[in-house]
Amino acid sequence: MPTDGGVAAVALAESAATKVAAYVHVPFCRRICPYCDFAVVAGTDLADRYVSAICAEIQRAEPFDDPLAAIAFGGGTPTALGPRALEQMLAAIESRFGVASDVEISIEANPEDLNPSTARELTAVGFGRISLGVQSFDDDVLSALGRVHTADQAWEAVGAARDTFASVNIDLIFGTPGEQLRSWESSVITALESGIDHLSTYSLTVERGTGLSRAVLAGAPAPDPDLQAEQWLRAADLAGGAGMVRYETSNYARAGHAVVYNLVTWAQGEYAAFGNGAHDHRDGLRSWNVRRVDRYIERIEQGDSAKSGSERLGPWEREVERVMLGLRRAAGVRAGAAGQRLVTSEGGVALRDAGILEVAGDRLRIARPLLGDGVSRALLALAPGDC
Amino acid sequence: MTDTSRIRNFSIIAHIDHGKSTLADRMLELTGAVTEREMRDQVLDTMDLERERGITIKAQSVRLDYRGPSGDFILNLIDTPGHVDFTYEVSRSLAACEGAILLVDAAQGVEAQTLANAYLAIESGLAIIPVLNKLDLPAADPDRVAVELASILDGDPGDVIRVSAKTGEGVAELMAQIVERLPAPTGSVDDELKALVFDSYYDTYRGVVCYVRVKSGLLATEDRIRFMATGEQQQADEVGVFTPSAEPVTSLGPGEVGYLVTGVKEIDRIKVGDTVTHEAAPAAAALPGYLEPTPMVFSGLFPTDGDEFERLRDALEKLRLNDTALVFEPETSRALGFGFRCGFLGLLHMEIVRERLEREYDLDLVATAPSVAFRVGLVGGGEREIKSPQDLPDPNERTEIHEPIVRVMIITPAEFTGTVMELLQQHRGVMGEMHYLSPERVELTYRVPLAEIVFGFFDQLKSRTRGYASLDYDPDGYAVADLARVDILLNGVPVDAFSAIIHKEKAYDYGRKLVAKLRQIIPRQMFDVPIQAAIGSRVIARETVKAKRKDVIAKCYGGDVTRKRKLLERQKEGKKRMKMVGRVEVPQEAFISVLQVDAD
Ligand SMILES: Nc1nc2c(ncn2[C@@H]2O[C@H](COP(=O)(O)OP(=O)(O)O)[C@@H](O)[C@H]2O)c(=O)[nH]1
Ligand code: SF4
Ligand SMILES: [Mg+2]
């Protein structure tokens, strides 16, 4: 399976460290999927006030020294807001922050909301990249996931997207209880045949407080990690066979379609973030907004900051974070102080012996991404040192 | 100082759950020792552990000001635990008293610890007031139980007092009877000071606090005192009484029960059972003190973090002040590093000690499979005591192995006699006597290997008798047995902490079950982990924990970088509760799982 650890990929991954990005959260969904634990609400009751609040929050933000290399609208369902509202928020960002000439502007959408005409509206607003929450091309799996769209709708939506956007992604979820390996394979194959530029495969996780978690506690089947491992491997093979390159644990892209916004986050780059529950990273400080939509709006309307918490890592923790985030990429990460310490630590040696962690020159890579969290824990377990 | 004729000292003794602590509650209320606001159920069970488990672990003394029909008295009440593991705690309390209230649940009748505790009180020469409790229960059968109770004391059923500790019915009358029927303490204030240290604990600010019972003389604040056994000389910084909160007094006279603070921080300078006397005018001879209790089971306690060894030692030493039945010596395990081999009076005691160490001293511990102590004959003569399976000499270096035997006393409803006898037989028991307490209740005595009794037997007994049988046991020598050591290998490497010495007939079954159990407990790792059970070089059982295939959360966190790190940190904390054995992460509970393998 081709994974991108080549020179160009390394350069691309590392260069994202100095890029800056912005994220806009749109929390509205038609209804809440049972596995979802994002900061979302059903319905669009607060939409108008929310859009005004976002614009106000953007106005108050400090611009970066450099123009933005990426802008991402996520959620929730950004398309729950009409093109005018999206345009208004995007314009606010562009005028406040300035954008690079090759800026990536992307939006998430659900298949039921995308048709040729909405697709054109979105590109007219300025979105060049779209990410579709297809999740599966199997209607049984879709209904098990509590999604409102069908496989046919998804296929139609992908077609509309491909005809309109410069770059199209599909999100797929694997490990839905009841989903067989065969079904997953055909979802992946269908996705690849639809002519997309980018594919994200996420494993279903049972998050506390969700409907799924309550069901599992009550005895419903949980995702099977062994089957998920098998599914991940199949997806990697199929995507590789279709000429896509895996550049992160869950992400595959054709040449030139790796997501800049993601690369910035994994390179420990800086980004501004707006909306309820949104997380930013600026001047070495990670902070996040209040999670509830109504509280967020109230705070902004009252002229207050919407921040509800922040975290400033010490130099060592920051170094550990750099390696942890960087290791998600197929390009790996420059070892640096934390990486060097890891390699010689007891845990690190065991990981190397097990063929999970690879050292090549001054870079570290995870050779078996499915076991990557073990590397992160070994990093976190290192005694703090100099860096 | 109070005139001794106005003092009564007594313990409340009973089988577990017969209502000792509840009766103490009523007495505290009646004498106004606690206000209504302070009152809660089993108010003397102050330890968190006691409240959570609803049992008394530590004896608690409290001083009551009693205004009765025949005037004012000071009553020193000691509430005691009822579980067999804590009999030693009871016997120490009795030495501070002249009398005992023997409480029996009128619905349950006489149980094994009723008998055991009654014998203790009789041996200590205490006056005993038999009392029936729980009269309010519809199932109470006071007439029948009064006969049972009187018969074990050779008394008259008419002398048995009837109360309900729950409703308070009869408690006032009982208190009047305490004054009437229990003797006042003797001892003259003019004699040299003799005060028995019957308990102690370590206070971070005040050092060692001793519970004392003055037998003669006067113990006053600022007295120069000496502990007769250790020779420690000190000043009495503070003396006081428990009402139940600690309250300083100027002195304690003969018959009085209270506490003594000397500011001693060196724990080994104070011994429970020691006698306190004056430095200037010492007593000629110390009080009899206590027999050291015999530990029944041994288990290794190891800090999960090897750097905590010294803290563990310090904690054990401090805890021992408050739990004199605890014994320990350093032990080294190839798998677990440095720790202590500890001796306990039983599994409940072991569990409580471990929990107290973890809670009160903030330690994180691994406990290894408990074992009894064996005596092993050596080729070429001599004998060695083996408290840990790993110390068992090789077959070519040893002759026979002797295992400890206990004399078991079981009281059961007559209908279950056959079932109980069968159970005892399965556990290699040899029948002794059978005795009818009443037509419905039988007392059985057996000789049984301790190892058969101490692990899980009680639960089996309870389940086969619908909870109606009770059990007590005492050491009764050693006997030759056909034993073998079952070793466990993880990843091909023997893990000494999992070894157990097992009767040969049961060894195969035991090995199979333990290996299966470990396969469930040991989490999947980065590689396959074979688990084997072996006797010598012969493998008797094998299972494999399959390598995990997926250990990554492949999820989109967007810009929320903090969240995943926190999640990983929590997972890492969870791993701290694992012990690395070679390269295998073994959860702490695995070591104790050896216990849950029932070998029948
Ligand atoms: N019905 C009834 N229950 C009682 C009485 N005395 C104690 N109990 C209950 O019996 C249980 C054990 O009581 P406790 O005082 O902890 O017993 P101990 O183990 O002997 O100290 C508790 O649930 C009490 O509430 C009584 O007189 N009547
Ligand atoms: S559509 Fe997406 S964001 Fe909305 S509830 Fe479903 S999974 Fe969550
Ligand atoms: Mg009690």
Short mmCIF file of C-alpha atoms in Angstrom, two decimals, chain B residues 114-490:
data_model
loop_
_atom_site.label_atom_id
_atom_site.label_comp_id
_atom_site.label_asym_id
_atom_site.label_seq_id
_atom_site.Cartn_x
_atom_site.Cartn_y
_atom_site.Cartn_z
CA THR B 114 -21.09 -15.82 69.52
CA LEU B 115 -19.47 -18.94 70.91
CA ALA B 116 -15.93 -17.91 70.09
CA ASN B 117 -16.35 -14.50 71.70
CA ALA B 118 -18.18 -15.93 74.69
CA TYR B 119 -15.26 -18.29 75.33
CA LEU B 120 -12.83 -15.40 75.02
CA ALA B 121 -14.76 -13.42 77.62
CA ILE B 122 -14.99 -16.38 79.96
CA GLU B 123 -11.25 -17.07 79.63
CA SER B 124 -10.53 -13.42 80.39
CA GLY B 125 -12.57 -13.77 83.59
CA LEU B 126 -15.18 -11.23 82.56
CA ALA B 127 -18.70 -11.01 83.93
CA ILE B 128 -21.10 -11.57 81.04
CA ILE B 129 -24.57 -10.20 80.53
CA PRO B 130 -26.42 -12.22 77.90
CA VAL B 131 -28.68 -10.05 75.74
CA LEU B 132 -31.10 -10.87 72.96
CA ASN B 133 -31.39 -8.24 70.24
CA LYS B 134 -33.79 -7.48 67.40
CA LEU B 135 -36.91 -8.28 69.38
CA ASP B 136 -38.83 -6.11 66.95
CA LEU B 137 -38.26 -8.58 64.11
CA PRO B 138 -41.28 -10.74 63.33
CA ALA B 139 -38.95 -13.72 62.99
CA ALA B 140 -37.52 -13.21 66.48
CA ASP B 141 -37.83 -16.32 68.63
CA PRO B 142 -36.58 -15.01 71.96
CA ASP B 143 -37.69 -17.93 74.09
CA ARG B 144 -35.81 -20.49 72.03
CA VAL B 145 -32.70 -18.34 71.62
CA ALA B 146 -32.69 -17.45 75.33
CA VAL B 147 -32.38 -21.16 76.07
CA GLU B 148 -29.51 -21.54 73.58
CA LEU B 149 -27.75 -18.54 75.00
CA ALA B 150 -28.18 -19.54 78.61
CA SER B 151 -26.93 -23.03 77.83
CA ILE B 152 -23.60 -21.86 76.47
CA LEU B 153 -23.09 -19.75 79.59
CA ASP B 154 -24.46 -22.36 81.97
CA GLY B 155 -26.97 -19.72 83.05
CA ASP B 156 -30.67 -19.25 83.52
CA PRO B 157 -32.74 -18.24 80.46
CA GLY B 158 -34.61 -15.88 82.79
CA ASP B 159 -31.46 -13.77 83.21
CA VAL B 160 -31.25 -13.04 79.50
CA ILE B 161 -32.15 -9.42 78.80
CA ARG B 162 -34.25 -8.65 75.74
CA VAL B 163 -33.81 -5.51 73.67
CA SER B 164 -34.29 -4.00 70.28
CA ALA B 165 -31.28 -1.91 69.44
CA LYS B 166 -33.25 -0.53 66.55
CA THR B 167 -36.25 0.79 68.46
CA GLY B 168 -34.42 1.27 71.75
CA GLU B 169 -36.82 -1.00 73.59
CA GLY B 170 -35.18 -2.51 76.69
CA VAL B 171 -31.95 -0.55 76.35
CA ALA B 172 -32.56 1.63 79.42
CA GLU B 173 -33.17 -1.50 81.47
CA LEU B 174 -30.01 -3.05 80.05
CA MET B 175 -27.99 -0.04 81.17
CA ALA B 176 -29.37 -0.30 84.67
CA GLN B 177 -28.40 -3.98 84.65
CA ILE B 178 -24.87 -3.14 83.52
CA VAL B 179 -24.42 -1.08 86.66
CA GLU B 180 -26.03 -3.77 88.80
CA ARG B 181 -24.47 -6.90 87.38
CA LEU B 182 -21.00 -5.92 86.20
CA PRO B 183 -18.27 -5.50 88.76
CA ALA B 184 -16.61 -2.15 89.35
CA PRO B 185 -12.92 -2.02 88.47
CA THR B 186 -10.48 -2.57 91.33
CA GLY B 187 -7.08 -0.95 91.76
CA SER B 188 -5.86 1.73 94.08
CA VAL B 189 -4.82 5.20 93.19
CA ASP B 190 -2.08 4.94 95.82
CA ASP B 191 -0.33 2.07 94.05
CA GLU B 192 2.27 2.57 91.34
CA LEU B 193 0.90 3.48 87.94
CA LYS B 194 0.02 0.58 85.67
CA ALA B 195 -1.86 1.41 82.50
CA LEU B 196 -2.39 -1.08 79.69
CA VAL B 197 -1.87 0.15 76.13
CA PHE B 198 -4.68 -1.69 74.37
CA ASP B 199 -4.60 0.13 71.06
CA SER B 200 -2.84 2.97 69.28
CA TYR B 201 -2.73 4.93 66.08
CA TYR B 202 -0.42 7.35 64.35
CA ASP B 203 -1.42 10.98 64.06
CA THR B 204 0.65 13.07 61.66
CA TYR B 205 0.69 16.05 64.02
CA ARG B 206 0.74 14.42 67.44
CA GLY B 207 2.72 11.28 66.78
CA VAL B 208 1.66 8.04 68.41
CA VAL B 209 -1.64 8.17 70.31
CA CYS B 210 -2.15 5.31 72.80
CA TYR B 211 -5.45 3.98 74.06
CA VAL B 212 -4.93 3.14 77.71
CA ARG B 213 -6.77 1.46 80.52
CA VAL B 214 -5.45 2.49 83.93
CA LYS B 215 -5.32 -0.49 86.30
CA SER B 216 -3.75 1.27 89.26
CA GLY B 217 -2.20 4.63 90.14
CA LEU B 218 -2.87 7.94 88.48
CA LEU B 219 -1.82 8.99 84.96
CA ALA B 220 -1.74 12.79 84.80
CA THR B 221 -0.77 15.31 82.14
CA GLU B 222 2.91 16.24 82.31
CA ASP B 223 3.84 13.08 84.25
CA ARG B 224 7.18 11.57 83.28
CA ILE B 225 6.31 8.07 82.16
CA ARG B 226 7.97 4.91 80.97
CA PHE B 227 6.78 2.17 78.63
CA MET B 228 7.91 -0.93 80.46
CA ALA B 229 8.56 -3.29 77.55
CA THR B 230 10.41 -0.90 75.24
CA GLY B 231 11.95 1.22 78.01
CA GLU B 232 10.87 4.40 76.21
CA GLN B 233 10.75 7.36 78.62
CA GLN B 234 8.48 10.24 77.81
CA GLN B 235 6.30 12.98 79.13
CA ALA B 236 2.54 12.60 79.05
CA ASP B 237 1.76 15.63 76.90
CA GLU B 238 -1.95 15.04 77.02
CA VAL B 239 -4.34 12.53 78.52
CA GLY B 240 -8.00 12.44 77.71
CA VAL B 241 -11.17 10.49 77.16
CA PHE B 242 -13.35 9.72 74.14
CA THR B 243 -16.84 11.13 74.52
CA PRO B 244 -16.73 9.97 71.61
CA SER B 245 -14.65 12.94 70.43
CA ALA B 246 -11.24 13.19 72.11
CA GLU B 247 -11.44 15.43 75.16
CA PRO B 248 -8.40 16.24 77.30
CA VAL B 249 -8.63 15.65 81.09
CA THR B 250 -6.07 16.37 83.78
CA SER B 251 -5.70 12.75 84.82
CA LEU B 252 -6.95 9.20 84.49
CA GLY B 253 -7.38 7.14 87.63
CA PRO B 254 -7.84 3.41 88.26
CA GLY B 255 -10.54 1.86 86.14
CA GLU B 256 -10.54 4.70 83.66
CA VAL B 257 -10.18 4.28 79.93
CA GLY B 258 -8.80 7.02 77.71
CA TYR B 259 -5.91 8.11 75.57
CA LEU B 260 -2.35 9.27 76.03
CA VAL B 261 -0.29 11.50 73.74
CA THR B 262 3.46 11.66 74.29
CA GLY B 263 4.66 13.18 71.07
CA VAL B 264 6.64 10.01 70.25
CA LYS B 265 7.17 9.85 66.52
CA GLU B 266 9.38 6.77 66.48
CA ILE B 267 6.80 4.14 65.97
CA ASP B 268 8.84 1.18 67.16
CA ARG B 269 9.09 2.77 70.62
CA ILE B 270 5.45 2.02 71.33
CA LYS B 271 3.92 -1.45 71.49
CA VAL B 272 0.32 -2.35 72.00
CA GLY B 273 0.11 -4.58 75.08
CA ASP B 274 2.83 -2.60 76.84
CA THR B 275 2.36 -1.17 80.33
CA VAL B 276 2.76 2.53 81.07
CA THR B 277 4.23 3.38 84.46
CA HIS B 278 5.92 6.38 86.09
CA GLU B 279 9.59 7.01 85.46
CA ALA B 280 10.26 7.96 89.09
CA ALA B 281 8.14 5.33 90.86
CA PRO B 282 7.85 2.43 88.43
CA ALA B 283 5.64 -0.59 88.98
CA ALA B 284 7.51 -3.74 89.95
CA ALA B 285 6.00 -5.88 87.20
CA ALA B 286 4.23 -5.12 83.93
CA LEU B 287 0.67 -6.21 83.18
CA PRO B 288 0.36 -9.53 81.34
CA GLY B 289 0.01 -7.88 77.93
CA TYR B 290 -1.13 -9.86 74.95
CA LEU B 291 -0.24 -13.04 73.16
CA GLU B 292 0.98 -12.25 69.68
CA PRO B 293 -1.71 -13.32 67.21
CA THR B 294 -0.79 -16.05 64.73
CA PRO B 295 -0.97 -14.88 61.12
CA MET B 296 -3.00 -17.31 59.04
CA VAL B 297 -2.30 -16.18 55.50
CA PHE B 298 0.63 -14.48 53.85
CA SER B 299 0.69 -12.35 50.78
CA GLY B 300 3.21 -10.09 49.12
CA LEU B 301 2.46 -6.38 48.93
CA PHE B 302 4.40 -4.50 46.27
CA PRO B 303 4.20 -0.87 45.26
CA THR B 304 3.14 -0.54 41.62
CA ASP B 305 5.81 2.10 41.35
CA GLY B 306 9.09 0.62 42.56
CA ASP B 307 10.20 3.99 43.94
CA GLU B 308 7.48 3.80 46.58
CA PHE B 309 9.11 0.97 48.51
CA GLU B 310 10.27 3.17 51.40
CA ARG B 311 6.89 4.86 51.60
CA LEU B 312 5.28 1.45 51.81
CA ARG B 313 7.57 0.48 54.66
CA ASP B 314 6.72 3.65 56.53
CA ALA B 315 3.02 3.13 55.93
CA LEU B 316 3.14 -0.48 57.14
CA GLU B 317 4.92 0.59 60.30
CA LYS B 318 2.36 3.26 61.01
CA LEU B 319 -0.58 1.05 60.20
CA ARG B 320 0.78 -1.65 62.49
CA LEU B 321 0.29 0.72 65.42
CA ASN B 322 -3.39 0.56 64.71
CA ASP B 323 -3.44 -3.06 63.60
CA THR B 324 -1.17 -5.12 65.79
CA ALA B 325 -2.13 -8.34 64.06
CA LEU B 326 -0.30 -7.19 60.94
CA VAL B 327 3.19 -8.63 60.48
CA PHE B 328 5.56 -8.01 57.60
CA GLU B 329 9.09 -8.58 56.39
CA PRO B 330 10.86 -7.45 53.21
CA GLU B 331 10.46 -9.71 50.21
CA THR B 332 11.94 -9.63 46.72
CA SER B 333 10.12 -10.91 43.70
CA ARG B 334 11.70 -11.28 40.28
CA ALA B 335 8.44 -10.16 38.76
CA LEU B 336 7.43 -7.40 41.13
CA GLY B 337 10.64 -6.09 42.63
CA PHE B 338 10.91 -5.06 46.26
CA GLY B 339 7.98 -5.35 48.60
CA PHE B 340 6.88 -7.01 51.81
CA ARG B 341 5.64 -10.43 52.72
CA CYS B 342 2.78 -9.68 55.07
CA GLY B 343 0.95 -11.95 57.46
CA PHE B 344 -2.79 -11.55 58.02
CA LEU B 345 -5.46 -13.15 60.15
CA GLY B 346 -7.54 -13.96 57.09
CA LEU B 347 -8.58 -12.70 53.71
CA LEU B 348 -10.85 -9.97 55.01
CA HIS B 349 -8.02 -8.70 57.14
CA MET B 350 -5.76 -8.79 54.10
CA GLU B 351 -8.24 -6.87 52.00
CA ILE B 352 -8.76 -4.28 54.71
CA VAL B 353 -5.03 -3.76 55.23
CA ARG B 354 -4.46 -3.28 51.55
CA GLU B 355 -7.33 -0.84 51.24
CA ARG B 356 -6.23 1.12 54.27
CA LEU B 357 -2.69 1.37 52.92
CA GLU B 358 -4.00 2.62 49.61
CA ARG B 359 -6.44 5.09 51.09
CA GLU B 360 -4.80 6.33 54.23
CA TYR B 361 -1.28 6.39 52.83
CA ASP B 362 -2.07 7.11 49.19
CA LEU B 363 -0.22 4.08 47.84
CA ASP B 364 -0.89 2.03 44.77
CA LEU B 365 -0.25 -1.63 45.52
CA VAL B 366 -0.11 -5.02 43.95
CA ALA B 367 -1.04 -7.88 46.26
CA THR B 368 0.06 -11.36 45.33
CA ALA B 369 -1.86 -14.57 45.78
CA PRO B 370 -2.23 -15.35 49.45
CA SER B 371 -0.74 -18.53 50.81
CA VAL B 372 -0.63 -20.29 54.13
CA ALA B 373 2.73 -21.05 55.76
CA PHE B 374 4.13 -24.55 55.24
CA ARG B 375 6.80 -26.45 57.10
CA VAL B 376 9.12 -28.24 54.76
CA GLY B 377 11.47 -31.01 55.81
CA LEU B 378 14.91 -30.70 54.24
CA VAL B 379 17.02 -33.52 52.83
CA GLY B 380 19.88 -33.87 55.29
CA GLY B 381 17.70 -32.87 58.22
CA GLY B 382 16.11 -29.75 59.54
CA GLU B 383 12.94 -27.98 58.62
CA ARG B 384 12.09 -24.66 57.07
CA GLU B 385 8.99 -22.49 57.30
CA ILE B 386 7.77 -21.40 53.87
CA LYS B 387 5.54 -18.37 53.78
CA SER B 388 5.85 -17.83 50.07
CA PRO B 389 5.52 -20.48 47.34
CA GLN B 390 8.64 -19.19 45.63
CA ASP B 391 10.68 -20.23 48.68
CA LEU B 392 9.69 -23.89 48.35
CA PRO B 393 12.88 -25.94 47.99
CA ASP B 394 13.18 -28.12 44.89
CA PRO B 395 11.75 -31.64 45.17
CA ASN B 396 15.25 -33.14 45.42
CA GLU B 397 16.11 -30.89 48.34
CA ARG B 398 13.04 -31.48 50.44
CA THR B 399 11.39 -34.37 52.23
CA GLU B 400 7.75 -33.99 53.16
CA ILE B 401 5.68 -30.82 53.32
CA HIS B 402 3.54 -30.15 56.40
CA GLU B 403 0.56 -27.89 56.10
CA PRO B 404 -1.21 -26.00 58.87
CA ILE B 405 -4.43 -27.48 60.20
CA VAL B 406 -7.26 -25.67 61.92
CA ARG B 407 -9.96 -26.80 64.23
CA VAL B 408 -13.11 -25.58 62.55
CA MET B 409 -16.34 -24.97 64.39
CA ILE B 410 -19.48 -24.64 62.35
CA ILE B 411 -22.95 -23.92 63.61
CA THR B 412 -25.67 -24.82 61.20
CA PRO B 413 -29.41 -25.46 61.17
CA ALA B 414 -29.79 -29.22 61.61
CA GLU B 415 -31.36 -29.65 58.16
CA PHE B 416 -28.08 -28.69 56.47
CA THR B 417 -25.88 -31.01 58.53
CA GLY B 418 -25.42 -33.50 55.66
CA THR B 419 -24.55 -30.81 53.12
CA VAL B 420 -22.06 -29.19 55.45
CA MET B 421 -20.40 -32.50 56.22
CA GLU B 422 -20.09 -33.22 52.52
CA LEU B 423 -18.52 -29.83 51.92
CA LEU B 424 -16.02 -30.38 54.71
CA GLN B 425 -15.13 -33.75 53.26
CA GLN B 426 -14.43 -32.21 49.86
CA HIS B 427 -12.08 -29.89 51.65
CA ARG B 428 -10.16 -32.73 53.23
CA GLY B 429 -11.81 -32.28 56.61
CA VAL B 430 -11.70 -34.89 59.36
CA MET B 431 -14.73 -35.03 61.57
CA GLY B 432 -14.39 -34.29 65.25
CA GLU B 433 -17.48 -33.73 67.33
CA MET B 434 -21.11 -33.08 66.63
CA HIS B 435 -23.22 -31.40 69.22
CA TYR B 436 -26.83 -30.22 69.28
CA LEU B 437 -27.19 -26.70 70.70
CA SER B 438 -30.92 -27.22 70.44
CA PRO B 439 -32.97 -29.66 68.40
CA GLU B 440 -32.72 -27.30 65.42
CA ARG B 441 -29.09 -26.25 65.60
CA VAL B 442 -25.95 -28.30 65.35
CA GLU B 443 -22.38 -27.49 66.22
CA LEU B 444 -19.83 -29.42 64.18
CA THR B 445 -16.12 -29.58 64.84
CA TYR B 446 -13.66 -30.70 62.17
CA ARG B 447 -9.95 -30.69 61.56
CA VAL B 448 -9.32 -29.17 58.15
CA PRO B 449 -6.23 -27.91 56.35
CA LEU B 450 -6.14 -24.15 56.78
CA ALA B 451 -5.57 -23.66 53.07
CA GLU B 452 -8.94 -25.29 52.40
CA ILE B 453 -10.79 -23.02 54.79
CA VAL B 454 -9.22 -19.70 54.22
CA PHE B 455 -9.83 -19.30 50.48
CA GLY B 456 -13.46 -19.19 49.50
CA PHE B 457 -14.74 -21.84 51.86
CA PHE B 458 -16.92 -19.43 53.77
CA ASP B 459 -18.79 -18.38 50.64
CA GLN B 460 -19.41 -21.98 49.71
CA LEU B 461 -20.65 -22.72 53.19
CA LYS B 462 -22.98 -19.76 53.09
CA SER B 463 -24.38 -20.63 49.69
CA ARG B 464 -25.00 -24.24 50.64
CA THR B 465 -26.82 -23.33 53.82
CA ARG B 466 -28.73 -20.36 52.45
CA GLY B 467 -26.62 -18.12 54.63
CA TYR B 468 -27.56 -19.84 57.86
CA ALA B 469 -24.30 -21.50 58.85
CA SER B 470 -21.49 -19.70 60.62
CA LEU B 471 -17.87 -20.57 61.05
CA ASP B 472 -14.97 -20.06 63.41
CA TYR B 473 -11.54 -21.65 63.50
CA ASP B 474 -8.36 -21.89 65.53
CA PRO B 475 -4.90 -23.18 64.62
CA ASP B 476 -4.46 -26.85 65.48
CA GLY B 477 -1.01 -28.02 64.47
CA TYR B 478 0.39 -29.32 61.19
CA ALA B 479 -0.02 -32.44 59.07
CA VAL B 480 1.88 -34.00 56.18
CA ALA B 481 0.23 -33.38 52.83
CA ASP B 482 0.80 -34.28 49.20
CA LEU B 483 1.44 -30.87 47.72
CA ALA B 484 2.94 -29.42 44.60
CA ARG B 485 3.82 -25.97 43.41
CA VAL B 486 1.97 -24.74 40.36
CA ASP B 487 3.94 -22.07 38.50
CA ILE B 488 2.64 -19.67 35.90
CA LEU B 489 4.69 -18.60 32.90
CA LEU B 490 3.88 -15.45 30.98
#
